Amino acid sequence: MTAVFTDAALVQQALAARANAYAPYSRFRVGAALLTSGGRVFTGCNVENASLGLTVCAERVAVFSAVAAGEREFAALAVAGDGDKHCRPCGACLQVLHEFAPALRLLLAGGRGSFEVKTVAELLPGAFNLPFNG
């Protein structure tokens, strides 16, 4: 049986995932919860590294976990950071999200659970695309 998630419940999943973040350098914890079209949820948190370029954002951890489990169709992604401001994905995460779901609903949350709704296309209007012949 597949669970049904409201936007608020998905944001709560992202807030819970944030608790697992490894952010000793920025001290800014981020959690993400990705809802698949089939109703599964994959979570992720940011994992920093002393070599900052090796840091991975929460959004990409959630997407890569879902893809590794065979999922390719996504319905919504909640992102929750520390502080009161709504957390937005970086450009790299938006490009990865665009690869799978350009119209994906993004629930952008602050540390206390308030959120706004945007889409990947709204935040990355000039996304990179490759022509495919197949």
PDB file of C-alpha atoms in Angstrom:
ATOM      1  CA  MET A   1       0.000   0.000   0.000  1.00  0.00           C
ATOM      2  CA  THR A   2       1.320   3.439  -0.955  1.00  0.00           C
ATOM      3  CA  ALA A   3       1.146   6.297   1.536  1.00  0.00           C
ATOM      4  CA  VAL A   4      -0.403   9.610   0.519  1.00  0.00           C
ATOM      5  CA  PHE A   5       1.618  12.645   1.491  1.00  0.00           C
ATOM      6  CA  THR A   6       0.309  16.163   1.896  1.00  0.00           C
ATOM      7  CA  ASP A   7       2.679  19.040   1.188  1.00  0.00           C
ATOM      8  CA  ALA A   8       2.993  19.714   4.918  1.00  0.00           C
ATOM      9  CA  ALA A   9       3.817  16.051   5.643  1.00  0.00           C
ATOM     10  CA  LEU A  10       6.502  16.053   2.952  1.00  0.00           C
ATOM     11  CA  VAL A  11       8.015  19.206   4.482  1.00  0.00           C
ATOM     12  CA  GLN A  12       8.070  17.417   7.852  1.00  0.00           C
ATOM     13  CA  GLN A  13      10.007  14.560   6.227  1.00  0.00           C
ATOM     14  CA  ALA A  14      12.561  17.083   4.926  1.00  0.00           C
ATOM     15  CA  LEU A  15      12.860  18.679   8.365  1.00  0.00           C
ATOM     16  CA  ALA A  16      13.487  15.245   9.890  1.00  0.00           C
ATOM     17  CA  ALA A  17      16.132  14.427   7.258  1.00  0.00           C
ATOM     18  CA  ARG A  18      17.863  17.728   8.040  1.00  0.00           C
ATOM     19  CA  ALA A  19      18.764  16.351  11.478  1.00  0.00           C
ATOM     20  CA  ASN A  20      21.173  13.891   9.808  1.00  0.00           C
ATOM     21  CA  ALA A  21      23.108  16.562   7.900  1.00  0.00           C
ATOM     22  CA  TYR A  22      26.881  16.637   8.162  1.00  0.00           C
ATOM     23  CA  ALA A  23      27.694  20.350   7.928  1.00  0.00           C
ATOM     24  CA  PRO A  24      30.744  21.154  10.078  1.00  0.00           C
ATOM     25  CA  TYR A  25      31.996  23.850   7.672  1.00  0.00           C
ATOM     26  CA  SER A  26      28.922  25.884   6.726  1.00  0.00           C
ATOM     27  CA  ARG A  27      26.928  24.942   9.830  1.00  0.00           C
ATOM     28  CA  PHE A  28      23.863  25.118   7.554  1.00  0.00           C
ATOM     29  CA  ARG A  29      21.921  21.870   7.669  1.00  0.00           C
ATOM     30  CA  VAL A  30      19.568  20.982   4.808  1.00  0.00           C
ATOM     31  CA  GLY A  31      17.120  18.112   4.456  1.00  0.00           C
ATOM     32  CA  ALA A  32      15.160  16.999   1.414  1.00  0.00           C
ATOM     33  CA  ALA A  33      12.232  14.655   0.846  1.00  0.00           C
ATOM     34  CA  LEU A  34      11.464  13.531  -2.700  1.00  0.00           C
ATOM     35  CA  LEU A  35       8.015  12.120  -3.454  1.00  0.00           C
ATOM     36  CA  THR A  36       7.846   9.782  -6.439  1.00  0.00           C
ATOM     37  CA  SER A  37       4.822   9.569  -8.712  1.00  0.00           C
ATOM     38  CA  GLY A  38       4.182   6.139  -7.176  1.00  0.00           C
ATOM     39  CA  GLY A  39       4.011   7.545  -3.640  1.00  0.00           C
ATOM     40  CA  ARG A  40       7.433   6.543  -2.299  1.00  0.00           C
ATOM     41  CA  VAL A  41       9.534   9.076  -0.395  1.00  0.00           C
ATOM     42  CA  PHE A  42      13.315   9.283  -0.542  1.00  0.00           C
ATOM     43  CA  THR A  43      15.128  11.594   1.848  1.00  0.00           C
ATOM     44  CA  GLY A  44      18.538  13.178   1.798  1.00  0.00           C
ATOM     45  CA  CYS A  45      20.685  15.598   3.766  1.00  0.00           C
ATOM     46  CA  ASN A  46      23.692  17.688   2.861  1.00  0.00           C
ATOM     47  CA  VAL A  47      27.064  16.022   3.395  1.00  0.00           C
ATOM     48  CA  GLU A  48      30.003  18.422   3.455  1.00  0.00           C
ATOM     49  CA  ASN A  49      33.664  17.659   2.905  1.00  0.00           C
ATOM     50  CA  ALA A  50      36.890  19.517   3.678  1.00  0.00           C
ATOM     51  CA  SER A  51      37.402  19.576  -0.088  1.00  0.00           C
ATOM     52  CA  LEU A  52      34.309  21.732  -0.594  1.00  0.00           C
ATOM     53  CA  GLY A  53      33.772  20.684  -4.203  1.00  0.00           C
ATOM     54  CA  LEU A  54      33.060  17.161  -2.951  1.00  0.00           C
ATOM     55  CA  THR A  55      30.137  18.352  -0.826  1.00  0.00           C
ATOM     56  CA  VAL A  56      26.764  16.917  -1.864  1.00  0.00           C
ATOM     57  CA  CYS A  57      23.479  18.753  -1.405  1.00  0.00           C
ATOM     58  CA  ALA A  58      20.444  17.169   0.247  1.00  0.00           C
ATOM     59  CA  GLU A  59      18.375  17.415  -2.933  1.00  0.00           C
ATOM     60  CA  ARG A  60      20.863  15.415  -4.997  1.00  0.00           C
ATOM     61  CA  VAL A  61      21.237  12.796  -2.256  1.00  0.00           C
ATOM     62  CA  ALA A  62      17.452  12.258  -2.370  1.00  0.00           C
ATOM     63  CA  VAL A  63      17.339  12.136  -6.189  1.00  0.00           C
ATOM     64  CA  PHE A  64      20.315   9.787  -6.483  1.00  0.00           C
ATOM     65  CA  SER A  65      18.824   7.477  -3.832  1.00  0.00           C
ATOM     66  CA  ALA A  66      15.539   7.354  -5.735  1.00  0.00           C
ATOM     67  CA  VAL A  67      17.256   6.684  -9.064  1.00  0.00           C
ATOM     68  CA  ALA A  68      19.398   3.956  -7.466  1.00  0.00           C
ATOM     69  CA  ALA A  69      16.134   2.327  -6.312  1.00  0.00           C
ATOM     70  CA  GLY A  70      14.773   2.382  -9.868  1.00  0.00           C
ATOM     71  CA  GLU A  71      12.554   5.462  -9.595  1.00  0.00           C
ATOM     72  CA  ARG A  72      12.491   8.002 -12.436  1.00  0.00           C
ATOM     73  CA  GLU A  73       9.183   9.868 -12.057  1.00  0.00           C
ATOM     74  CA  PHE A  74       8.852  12.465  -9.342  1.00  0.00           C
ATOM     75  CA  ALA A  75       5.855  14.433  -8.059  1.00  0.00           C
ATOM     76  CA  ALA A  76       7.288  16.851  -5.477  1.00  0.00           C
ATOM     77  CA  LEU A  77      10.421  17.713  -3.536  1.00  0.00           C
ATOM     78  CA  ALA A  78      10.503  19.396  -0.140  1.00  0.00           C
ATOM     79  CA  VAL A  79      13.696  21.192   0.896  1.00  0.00           C
ATOM     80  CA  ALA A  80      14.187  22.482   4.444  1.00  0.00           C
ATOM     81  CA  GLY A  81      17.124  24.443   5.767  1.00  0.00           C
ATOM     82  CA  ASP A  82      18.061  26.097   9.026  1.00  0.00           C
ATOM     83  CA  GLY A  83      16.721  29.533   9.841  1.00  0.00           C
ATOM     84  CA  ASP A  84      13.517  31.325   8.926  1.00  0.00           C
ATOM     85  CA  LYS A  85      14.145  31.887   5.215  1.00  0.00           C
ATOM     86  CA  HIS A  86      12.763  29.389   2.728  1.00  0.00           C
ATOM     87  CA  CYS A  87      15.579  27.171   1.463  1.00  0.00           C
ATOM     88  CA  ARG A  88      16.101  27.069  -2.322  1.00  0.00           C
ATOM     89  CA  PRO A  89      18.065  24.481  -4.280  1.00  0.00           C
ATOM     90  CA  CYS A  90      21.361  25.561  -5.823  1.00  0.00           C
ATOM     91  CA  GLY A  91      21.784  25.696  -9.600  1.00  0.00           C
ATOM     92  CA  ALA A  92      23.448  22.269  -9.748  1.00  0.00           C
ATOM     93  CA  CYS A  93      20.542  20.668  -7.897  1.00  0.00           C
ATOM     94  CA  LEU A  94      18.012  22.446 -10.103  1.00  0.00           C
ATOM     95  CA  GLN A  95      19.770  21.124 -13.199  1.00  0.00           C
ATOM     96  CA  VAL A  96      19.701  17.557 -11.824  1.00  0.00           C
ATOM     97  CA  LEU A  97      16.010  17.923 -10.970  1.00  0.00           C
ATOM     98  CA  HIS A  98      15.321  19.307 -14.449  1.00  0.00           C
ATOM     99  CA  GLU A  99      16.834  16.167 -15.976  1.00  0.00           C
ATOM    100  CA  PHE A 100      13.991  14.100 -14.519  1.00  0.00           C
ATOM    101  CA  ALA A 101      11.101  16.517 -13.956  1.00  0.00           C
ATOM    102  CA  PRO A 102      11.242  20.084 -15.334  1.00  0.00           C
ATOM    103  CA  ALA A 103       7.770  20.840 -13.949  1.00  0.00           C
ATOM    104  CA  LEU A 104       8.505  19.320 -10.523  1.00  0.00           C
ATOM    105  CA  ARG A 105       6.757  21.007  -7.597  1.00  0.00           C
ATOM    106  CA  LEU A 106       9.243  22.331  -5.047  1.00  0.00           C
ATOM    107  CA  LEU A 107       8.192  22.915  -1.444  1.00  0.00           C
ATOM    108  CA  LEU A 108      10.763  25.387  -0.159  1.00  0.00           C
ATOM    109  CA  ALA A 109      10.729  25.429   3.645  1.00  0.00           C
ATOM    110  CA  GLY A 110      12.290  27.315   6.479  1.00  0.00           C
ATOM    111  CA  GLY A 111      13.496  25.754   9.692  1.00  0.00           C
ATOM    112  CA  ARG A 112      10.110  26.011  11.369  1.00  0.00           C
ATOM    113  CA  GLY A 113       8.115  24.395   8.588  1.00  0.00           C
ATOM    114  CA  SER A 114       6.606  27.360   6.744  1.00  0.00           C
ATOM    115  CA  PHE A 115       7.006  26.908   2.997  1.00  0.00           C
ATOM    116  CA  GLU A 116       6.326  28.310  -0.448  1.00  0.00           C
ATOM    117  CA  VAL A 117       5.641  26.362  -3.640  1.00  0.00           C
ATOM    118  CA  LYS A 118       7.642  26.877  -6.844  1.00  0.00           C
ATOM    119  CA  THR A 119       8.590  24.695  -9.801  1.00  0.00           C
ATOM    120  CA  VAL A 120      11.983  23.746 -11.187  1.00  0.00           C
ATOM    121  CA  ALA A 121      11.109  25.616 -14.401  1.00  0.00           C
ATOM    122  CA  GLU A 122      10.386  28.798 -12.422  1.00  0.00           C
ATOM    123  CA  LEU A 123      13.726  28.701 -10.616  1.00  0.00           C
ATOM    124  CA  LEU A 124      15.792  27.515 -13.601  1.00  0.00           C
ATOM    125  CA  PRO A 125      14.163  28.975 -16.714  1.00  0.00           C
ATOM    126  CA  GLY A 126      17.251  28.478 -18.888  1.00  0.00           C
ATOM    127  CA  ALA A 127      17.999  24.866 -18.012  1.00  0.00           C
ATOM    128  CA  PHE A 128      20.606  23.034 -20.062  1.00  0.00           C
ATOM    129  CA  ASN A 129      19.231  20.426 -22.446  1.00  0.00           C
ATOM    130  CA  LEU A 130      20.925  18.008 -24.806  1.00  0.00           C
ATOM    131  CA  PRO A 131      19.167  16.890 -27.956  1.00  0.00           C
ATOM    132  CA  PHE A 132      18.387  13.196 -27.889  1.00  0.00           C
ATOM    133  CA  ASN A 133      17.614  11.109 -30.936  1.00  0.00           C
ATOM    134  CA  GLY A 134      16.096   8.171 -29.266  1.00  0.00           C
TER     135      GLY A 134
END
